Structure formats: C-alpha cells, structure tokens
Short mmCIF file of C-alpha atoms and ligand atoms in Angstrom, two decimals:
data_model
loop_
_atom_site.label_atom_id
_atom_site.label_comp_id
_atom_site.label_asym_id
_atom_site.label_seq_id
_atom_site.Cartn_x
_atom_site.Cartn_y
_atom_site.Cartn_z
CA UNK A 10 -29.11 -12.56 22.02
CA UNK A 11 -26.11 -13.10 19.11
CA UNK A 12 -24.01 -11.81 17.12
CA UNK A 13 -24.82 -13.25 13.58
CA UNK A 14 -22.52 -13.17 10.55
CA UNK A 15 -23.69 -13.33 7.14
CA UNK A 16 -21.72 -14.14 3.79
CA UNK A 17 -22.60 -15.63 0.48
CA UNK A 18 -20.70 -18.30 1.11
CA UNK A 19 -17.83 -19.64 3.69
CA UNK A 20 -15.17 -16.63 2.92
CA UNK A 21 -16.55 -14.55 5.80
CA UNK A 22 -15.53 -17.63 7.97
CA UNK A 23 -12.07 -16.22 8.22
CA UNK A 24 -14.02 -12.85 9.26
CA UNK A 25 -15.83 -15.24 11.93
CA UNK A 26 -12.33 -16.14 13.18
CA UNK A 27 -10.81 -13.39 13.68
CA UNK A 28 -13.67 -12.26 15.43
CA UNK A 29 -13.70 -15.09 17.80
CA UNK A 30 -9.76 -14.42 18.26
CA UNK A 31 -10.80 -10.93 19.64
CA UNK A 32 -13.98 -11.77 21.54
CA UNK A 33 -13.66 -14.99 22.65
CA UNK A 34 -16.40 -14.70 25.22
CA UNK A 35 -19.33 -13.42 22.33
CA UNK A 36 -22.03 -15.86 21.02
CA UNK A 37 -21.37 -15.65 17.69
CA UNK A 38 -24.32 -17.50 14.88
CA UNK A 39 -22.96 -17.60 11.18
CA UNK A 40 -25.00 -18.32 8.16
CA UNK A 41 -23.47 -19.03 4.71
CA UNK A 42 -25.76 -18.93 1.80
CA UNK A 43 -23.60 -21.98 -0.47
CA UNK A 44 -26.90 -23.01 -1.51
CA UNK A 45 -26.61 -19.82 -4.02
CA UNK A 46 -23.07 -18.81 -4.17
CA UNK A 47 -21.62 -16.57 -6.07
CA UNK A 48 -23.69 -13.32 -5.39
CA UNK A 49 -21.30 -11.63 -7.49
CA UNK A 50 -22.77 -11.73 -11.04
CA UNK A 51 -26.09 -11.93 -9.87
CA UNK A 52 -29.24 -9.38 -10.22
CA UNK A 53 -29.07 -6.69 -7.59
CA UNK A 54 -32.89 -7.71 -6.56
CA UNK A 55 -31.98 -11.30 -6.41
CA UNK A 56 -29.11 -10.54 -4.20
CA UNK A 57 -31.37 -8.45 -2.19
CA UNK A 58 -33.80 -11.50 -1.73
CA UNK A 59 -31.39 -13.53 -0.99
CA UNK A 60 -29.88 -11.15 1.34
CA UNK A 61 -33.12 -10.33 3.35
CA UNK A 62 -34.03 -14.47 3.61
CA UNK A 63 -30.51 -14.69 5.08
CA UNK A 64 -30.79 -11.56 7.62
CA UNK A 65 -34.60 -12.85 8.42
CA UNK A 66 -32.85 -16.60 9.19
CA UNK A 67 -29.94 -14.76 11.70
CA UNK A 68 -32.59 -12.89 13.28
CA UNK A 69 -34.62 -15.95 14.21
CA UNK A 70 -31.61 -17.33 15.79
CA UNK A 71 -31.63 -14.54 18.17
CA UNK A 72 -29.55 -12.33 16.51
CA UNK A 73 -29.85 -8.57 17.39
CA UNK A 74 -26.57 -7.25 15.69
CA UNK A 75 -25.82 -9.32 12.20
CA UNK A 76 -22.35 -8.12 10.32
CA UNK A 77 -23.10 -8.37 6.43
CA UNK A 78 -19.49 -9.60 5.98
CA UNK A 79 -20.22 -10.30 2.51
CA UNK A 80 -19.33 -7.17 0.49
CA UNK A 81 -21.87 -7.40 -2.64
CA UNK A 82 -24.59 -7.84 -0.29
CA UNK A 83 -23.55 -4.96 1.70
CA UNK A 84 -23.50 -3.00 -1.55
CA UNK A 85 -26.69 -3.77 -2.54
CA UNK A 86 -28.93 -4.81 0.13
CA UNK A 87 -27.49 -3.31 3.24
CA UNK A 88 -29.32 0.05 2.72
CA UNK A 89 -32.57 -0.67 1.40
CA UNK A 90 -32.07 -3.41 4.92
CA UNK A 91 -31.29 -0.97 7.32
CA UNK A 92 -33.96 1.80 5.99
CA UNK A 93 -37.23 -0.04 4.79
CA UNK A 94 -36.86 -3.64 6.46
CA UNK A 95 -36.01 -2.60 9.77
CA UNK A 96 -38.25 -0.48 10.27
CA UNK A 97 -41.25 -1.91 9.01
CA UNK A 98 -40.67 -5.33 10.64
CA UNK A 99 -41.05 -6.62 13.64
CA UNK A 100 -37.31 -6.17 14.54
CA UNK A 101 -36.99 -2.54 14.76
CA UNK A 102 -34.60 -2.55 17.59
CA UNK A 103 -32.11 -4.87 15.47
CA UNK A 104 -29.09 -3.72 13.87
CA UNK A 105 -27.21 -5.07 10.26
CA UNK A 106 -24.08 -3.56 9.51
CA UNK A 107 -21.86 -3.61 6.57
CA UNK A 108 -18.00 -4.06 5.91
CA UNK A 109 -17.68 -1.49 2.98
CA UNK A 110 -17.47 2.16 4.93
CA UNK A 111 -15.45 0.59 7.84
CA UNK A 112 -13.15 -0.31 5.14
CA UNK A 113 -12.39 2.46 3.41
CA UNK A 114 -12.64 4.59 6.98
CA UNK A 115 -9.57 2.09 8.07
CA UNK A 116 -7.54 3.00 4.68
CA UNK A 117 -7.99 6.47 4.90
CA UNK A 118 -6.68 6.20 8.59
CA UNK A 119 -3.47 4.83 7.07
CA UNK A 120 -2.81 8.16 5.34
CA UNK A 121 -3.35 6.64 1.58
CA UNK A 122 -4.23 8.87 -0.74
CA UNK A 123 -4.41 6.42 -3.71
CA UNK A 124 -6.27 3.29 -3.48
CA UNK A 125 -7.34 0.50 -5.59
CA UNK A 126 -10.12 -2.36 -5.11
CA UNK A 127 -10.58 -5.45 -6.79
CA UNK A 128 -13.56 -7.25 -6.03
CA UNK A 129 -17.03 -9.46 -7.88
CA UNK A 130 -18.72 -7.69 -10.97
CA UNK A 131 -21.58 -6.52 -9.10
CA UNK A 132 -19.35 -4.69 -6.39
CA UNK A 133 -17.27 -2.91 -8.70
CA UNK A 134 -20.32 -2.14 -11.63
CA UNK A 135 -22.31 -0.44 -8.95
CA UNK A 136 -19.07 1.72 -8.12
CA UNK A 137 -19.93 1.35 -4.35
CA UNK A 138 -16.34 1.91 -3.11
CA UNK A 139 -15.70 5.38 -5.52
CA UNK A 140 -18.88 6.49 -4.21
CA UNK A 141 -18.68 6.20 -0.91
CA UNK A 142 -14.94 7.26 -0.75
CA UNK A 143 -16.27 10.49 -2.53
CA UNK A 144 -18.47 11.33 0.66
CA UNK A 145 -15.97 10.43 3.28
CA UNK A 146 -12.70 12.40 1.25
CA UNK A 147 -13.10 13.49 -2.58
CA UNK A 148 -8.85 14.28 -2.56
CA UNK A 149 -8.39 10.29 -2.45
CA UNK A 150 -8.28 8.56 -5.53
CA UNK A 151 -9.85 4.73 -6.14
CA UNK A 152 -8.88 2.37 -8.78
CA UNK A 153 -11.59 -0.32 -9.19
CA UNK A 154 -11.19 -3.88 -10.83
CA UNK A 155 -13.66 -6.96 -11.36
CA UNK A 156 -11.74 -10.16 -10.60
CA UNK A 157 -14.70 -12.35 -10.97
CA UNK A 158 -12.92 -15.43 -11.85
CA UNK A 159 -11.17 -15.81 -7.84
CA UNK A 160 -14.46 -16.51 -5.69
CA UNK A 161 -15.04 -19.38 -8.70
CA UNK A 162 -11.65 -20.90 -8.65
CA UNK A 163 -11.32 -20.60 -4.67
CA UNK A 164 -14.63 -22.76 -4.16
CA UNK A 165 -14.01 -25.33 -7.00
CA UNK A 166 -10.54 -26.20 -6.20
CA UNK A 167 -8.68 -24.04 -9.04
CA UNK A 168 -6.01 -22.95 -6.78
CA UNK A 169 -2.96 -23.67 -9.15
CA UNK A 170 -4.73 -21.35 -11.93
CA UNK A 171 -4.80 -18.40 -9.27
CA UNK A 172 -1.24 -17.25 -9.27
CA UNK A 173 -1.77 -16.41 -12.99
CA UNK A 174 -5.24 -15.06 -12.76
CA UNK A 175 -3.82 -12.59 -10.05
CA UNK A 176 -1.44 -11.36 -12.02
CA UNK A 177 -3.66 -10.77 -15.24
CA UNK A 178 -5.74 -8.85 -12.89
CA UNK A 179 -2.91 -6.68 -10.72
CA UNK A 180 -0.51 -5.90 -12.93
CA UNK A 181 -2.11 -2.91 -14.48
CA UNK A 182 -3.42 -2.11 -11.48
CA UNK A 183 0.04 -1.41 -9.39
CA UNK A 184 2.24 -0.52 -12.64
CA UNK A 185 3.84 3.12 -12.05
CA UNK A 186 2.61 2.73 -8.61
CA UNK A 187 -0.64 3.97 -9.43
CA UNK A 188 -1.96 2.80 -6.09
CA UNK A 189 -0.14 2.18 -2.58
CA UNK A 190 -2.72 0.23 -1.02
CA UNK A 191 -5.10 -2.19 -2.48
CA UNK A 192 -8.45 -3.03 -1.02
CA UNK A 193 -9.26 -6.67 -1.24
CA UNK A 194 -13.59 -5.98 -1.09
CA UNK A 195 -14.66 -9.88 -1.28
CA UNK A 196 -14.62 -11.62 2.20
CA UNK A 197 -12.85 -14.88 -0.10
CA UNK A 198 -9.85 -12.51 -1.30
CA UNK A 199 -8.17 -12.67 2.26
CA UNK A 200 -7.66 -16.44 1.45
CA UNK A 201 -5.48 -14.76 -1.36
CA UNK A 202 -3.15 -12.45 0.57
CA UNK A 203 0.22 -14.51 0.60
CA UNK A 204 -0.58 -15.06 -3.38
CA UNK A 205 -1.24 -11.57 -3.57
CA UNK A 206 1.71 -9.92 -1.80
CA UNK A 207 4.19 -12.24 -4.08
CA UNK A 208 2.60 -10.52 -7.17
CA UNK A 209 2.85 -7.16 -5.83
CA UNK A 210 6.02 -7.98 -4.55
CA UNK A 211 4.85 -6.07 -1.19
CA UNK A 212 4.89 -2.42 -3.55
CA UNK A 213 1.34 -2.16 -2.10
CA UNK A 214 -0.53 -2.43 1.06
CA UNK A 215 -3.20 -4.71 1.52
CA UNK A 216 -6.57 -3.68 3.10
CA UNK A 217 -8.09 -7.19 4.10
CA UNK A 218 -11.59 -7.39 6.11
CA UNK A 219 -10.65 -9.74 8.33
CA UNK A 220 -7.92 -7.83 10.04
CA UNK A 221 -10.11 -4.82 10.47
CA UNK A 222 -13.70 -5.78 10.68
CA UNK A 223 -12.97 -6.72 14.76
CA UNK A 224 -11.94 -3.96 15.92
CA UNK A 225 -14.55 -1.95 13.97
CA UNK A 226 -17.40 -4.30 15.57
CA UNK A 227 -15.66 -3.92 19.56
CA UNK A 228 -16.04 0.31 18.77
CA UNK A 229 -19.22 0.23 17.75
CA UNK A 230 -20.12 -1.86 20.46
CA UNK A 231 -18.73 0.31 22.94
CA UNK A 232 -20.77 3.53 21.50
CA UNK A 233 -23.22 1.01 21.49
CA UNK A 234 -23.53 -0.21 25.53
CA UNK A 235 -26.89 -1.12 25.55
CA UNK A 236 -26.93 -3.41 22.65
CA UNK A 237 -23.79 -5.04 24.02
CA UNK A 238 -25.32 -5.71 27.25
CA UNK A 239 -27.90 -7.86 25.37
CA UNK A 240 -25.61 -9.80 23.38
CA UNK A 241 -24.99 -13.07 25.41
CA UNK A 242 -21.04 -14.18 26.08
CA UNK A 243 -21.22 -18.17 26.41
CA UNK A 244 -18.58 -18.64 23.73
CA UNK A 245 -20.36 -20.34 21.83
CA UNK A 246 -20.64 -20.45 17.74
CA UNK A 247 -23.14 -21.88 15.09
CA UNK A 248 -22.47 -22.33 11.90
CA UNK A 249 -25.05 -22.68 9.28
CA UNK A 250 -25.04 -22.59 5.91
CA UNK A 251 -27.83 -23.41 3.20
CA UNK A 252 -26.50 -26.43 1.14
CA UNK A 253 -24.05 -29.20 2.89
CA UNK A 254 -21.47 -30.81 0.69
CA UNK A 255 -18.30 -32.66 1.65
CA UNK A 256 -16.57 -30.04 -0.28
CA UNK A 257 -18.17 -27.46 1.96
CA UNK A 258 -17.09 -28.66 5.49
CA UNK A 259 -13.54 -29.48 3.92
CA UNK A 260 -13.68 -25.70 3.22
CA UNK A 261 -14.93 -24.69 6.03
CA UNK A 262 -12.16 -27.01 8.52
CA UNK A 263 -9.57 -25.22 5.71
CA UNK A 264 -10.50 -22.04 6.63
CA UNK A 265 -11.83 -21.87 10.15
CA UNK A 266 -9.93 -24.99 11.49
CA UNK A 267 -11.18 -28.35 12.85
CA UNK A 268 -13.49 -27.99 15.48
CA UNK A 269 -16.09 -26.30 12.71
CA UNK A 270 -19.35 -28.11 13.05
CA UNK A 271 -21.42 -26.96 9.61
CA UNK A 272 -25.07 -27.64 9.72
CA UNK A 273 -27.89 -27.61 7.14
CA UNK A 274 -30.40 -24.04 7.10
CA UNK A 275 -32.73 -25.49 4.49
CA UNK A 276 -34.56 -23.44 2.40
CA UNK A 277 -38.54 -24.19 2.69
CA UNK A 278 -39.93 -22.97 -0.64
CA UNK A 279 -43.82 -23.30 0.95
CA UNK A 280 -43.08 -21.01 3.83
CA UNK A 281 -40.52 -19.13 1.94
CA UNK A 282 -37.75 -18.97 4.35
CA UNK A 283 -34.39 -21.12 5.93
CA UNK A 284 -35.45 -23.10 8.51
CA UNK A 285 -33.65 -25.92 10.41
N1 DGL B 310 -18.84 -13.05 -0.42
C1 DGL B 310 -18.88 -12.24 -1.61
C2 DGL B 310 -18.32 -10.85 -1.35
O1 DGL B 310 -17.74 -10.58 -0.31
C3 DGL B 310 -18.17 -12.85 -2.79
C4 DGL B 310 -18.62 -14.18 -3.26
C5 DGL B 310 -19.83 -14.18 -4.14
O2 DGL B 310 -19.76 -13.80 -5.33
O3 DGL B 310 -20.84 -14.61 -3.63
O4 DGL B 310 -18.49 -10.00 -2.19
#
C-alpha cells in the first residue's frame, strides 16, 4: 500500500517534496484535481464531491493513508470524510488526514500567542482556523484574511502582479505588530514565502505546510506502527492529476523539479469516478 497526497491542484507538490526529502524510501501516489481548480470560491458540497471522487481515486491506487494537503478541502470535507465515508465504505481500515490542526498544533509549539492566516474565501468564511484554535488554546488570538486573488495569479502566470497584491493584503495585517507569526493555510502560498518575507520585512514568522506537514506525517506514523508496516517503501512516486496541459507539467517541473512525470486521471462521467 501508499501514501497518497491530495490537493486541488499542483501546490501540494511542494508538500510532496518535502515529503520525499524526509522519506525517501515511502511510495508516495499524488493526485491533483487541475481539472477543477480553484476549490477556493467554490460551494462547500461541491468541494466535498470533488473531494470524496479524489480520496475514492487515491484509494484505488492502493492508498491506505491519503494527506488532504489541500487546506479548503480539509476544511470542508475532511470531517464529514473521516466520520460518514469511512465508515460506511468499504475502506474502513483507511485513514485521510488533514493539514489544518497539525498546523496550528506546530504554531502554538513556537510559543505565539498572536497569529494571523491568510488563505482562499472558503477557508477563511468558514472560520476553520479561529475555531479550531479555540479548542486547542482560547488565550491565542487569530487574525484571518481572504487572499483569493494568489492561487489565480500563481496558476495563470501573474507573478509580476503578486508583489503588490501581497502587500494590499499584509499590510493591515502586520501593522502595530498585531501578529508575530502568520499562517500561510493554502498549500500554493509556500510558493510565496521569499515574496512574502520582503513585505513583512521578516517582522513576522511564517508558518508554511510544507516545512511541517513531514514531520507531522513520520509521528503519526510512529503512533501508528501497524499502518506503517503496510505502507510499501520502493521509492517510488505517481503523479496524477485530472486535466493535462503544457502549462501544468511546466508547473509541476517548476515546483517539484525535472524528473516529474504528470499523467492524465480522467474523469468518467458514466461511471462517475477518475479512472486511468
Ligand atoms: N489548494 C487549495 C488550498 O490549499 C487552494 C487552491 C484552490 O483554491 O483550489 O486551500
């Protein structure tokens, strides 16, 4: 059995990376859903759709542990998943697990007590982060902030226009240092963290998922033995998304590097699901 990694598009490549860096020796199967990228200012039932086709795909590729690296699927699928999927499917044993609590767990082990976020509309309108700060440690505060335009301009080529976009979005957020570490919840914002650190002139921290999400995954899979055991350790990686484009695999040898081999999970409207 894998690991498979699931995103709405190719940002949670760089969490696919820096997985690989860590666990070179894990079988690791991605899927990217470009086919309907952005998830961000979509419906939260459409997202879940979209969310369960993608976890159903990973699972027939063997998968037994999938990461949902993309954060507004984790905020709106990744429960309803984990509770009435999994059980009532034929893939009880499986696991899906999220990015959101791991992050905030890993900023509240840095000692901050006042955070911000910026991440897609539907992240930040369904207050995700505030809530589930609240249940970890009320004292800490959260500042939240839609940045909806970055995943748009990241994936069309709009990279001159980010600079200013950034800094129409951050400046009220870290004026009077009313944060000291800033969460970046979109698995496409750690593209951003060299643009980002020159705008906040390194006054804040930055919190970015694919620094952290490694380490989380090797700890759970050492409380976890038994699942490890099961996970298979050729090396090997698969990368599949659900629309090809040479824009795409540019995007995906820009962020993952050269020897990324991107192949087609096509969505079969008849039987409902990706196949390949
Ligand atoms: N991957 C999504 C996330 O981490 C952002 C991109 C999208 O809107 O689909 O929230």
């Amino acid at each position: 059995m894998k690991l498979g990694i699931f995103d709405s598009g190719l940002g949670g490549l760089l969490i696919a990376k820096s997985i690989r860096k860590k666990m070179p020796d894990i079988d690791i199967v991605y899927f990217g859903d470009t086919l309907n990228l952005p998830y961000g200012n979509r419906s939260s039932q459409t997202i879940y759709t979209y969310s369960q086709r993608a976890i159903e795909f990973l699972f027939s590729q063997n998968c037994n542990l999938i990461i949902t690296a993309c954060n507004t699927a984790s905020t709106t699928a990744l429960r309803q998943l984990q509770q009435c999927y999994l059980p009532k499917s034929s893939y009880a044993d499986r696991r899906i697990l999220g990015v959101i609590v791991p992050t905030l767990e890993t900023a509240i082990a840095h000692g901050y007590k006042r955070l911000g976020v910026i991440a897609t509309h539907h992240t930040i309108e369904t207050k995700i982060y505030p809530i589930e700060l609240k249940k970890i440690d009320p004292t800490i505060s959260i500042v939240q902030k839609s940045t909806p335009l970055l995943v748009p301009l990241i994936e069309n080529g709009g990279a001159q226009w980010l600079p200013s976009v950034l800094e129409y979005y951050l400046t009220s957020m870290i004026k009077n240092d009313a944060i000291e570490c800033l969460i970046l919840g979109c698995t496409h914002y750690s593209i951003l963290k060299k643009e980002i650190k020159d705008i906040t002139k390194h006054s804040v921290s930055l919190i970015s998922q694919d620094e952290i999400i490694p380490d989380k995954l090797i700890n759970y899979l050492n409380k976890h033995p038994g699942l490890n055991e099961k996970i298979d350790k050729n090396g090997k990686s698969d990368f599949y998304v659900s629309d090809v484009t040479e824009n795409y695999c540019e995007s995906a040898e820009q962020i993952y590097g050269d020897n990324i081999d991107i192949k087609l999970a096509k969505f079969d409207t008849a039987l409902n699901k990706l196949t390949l």
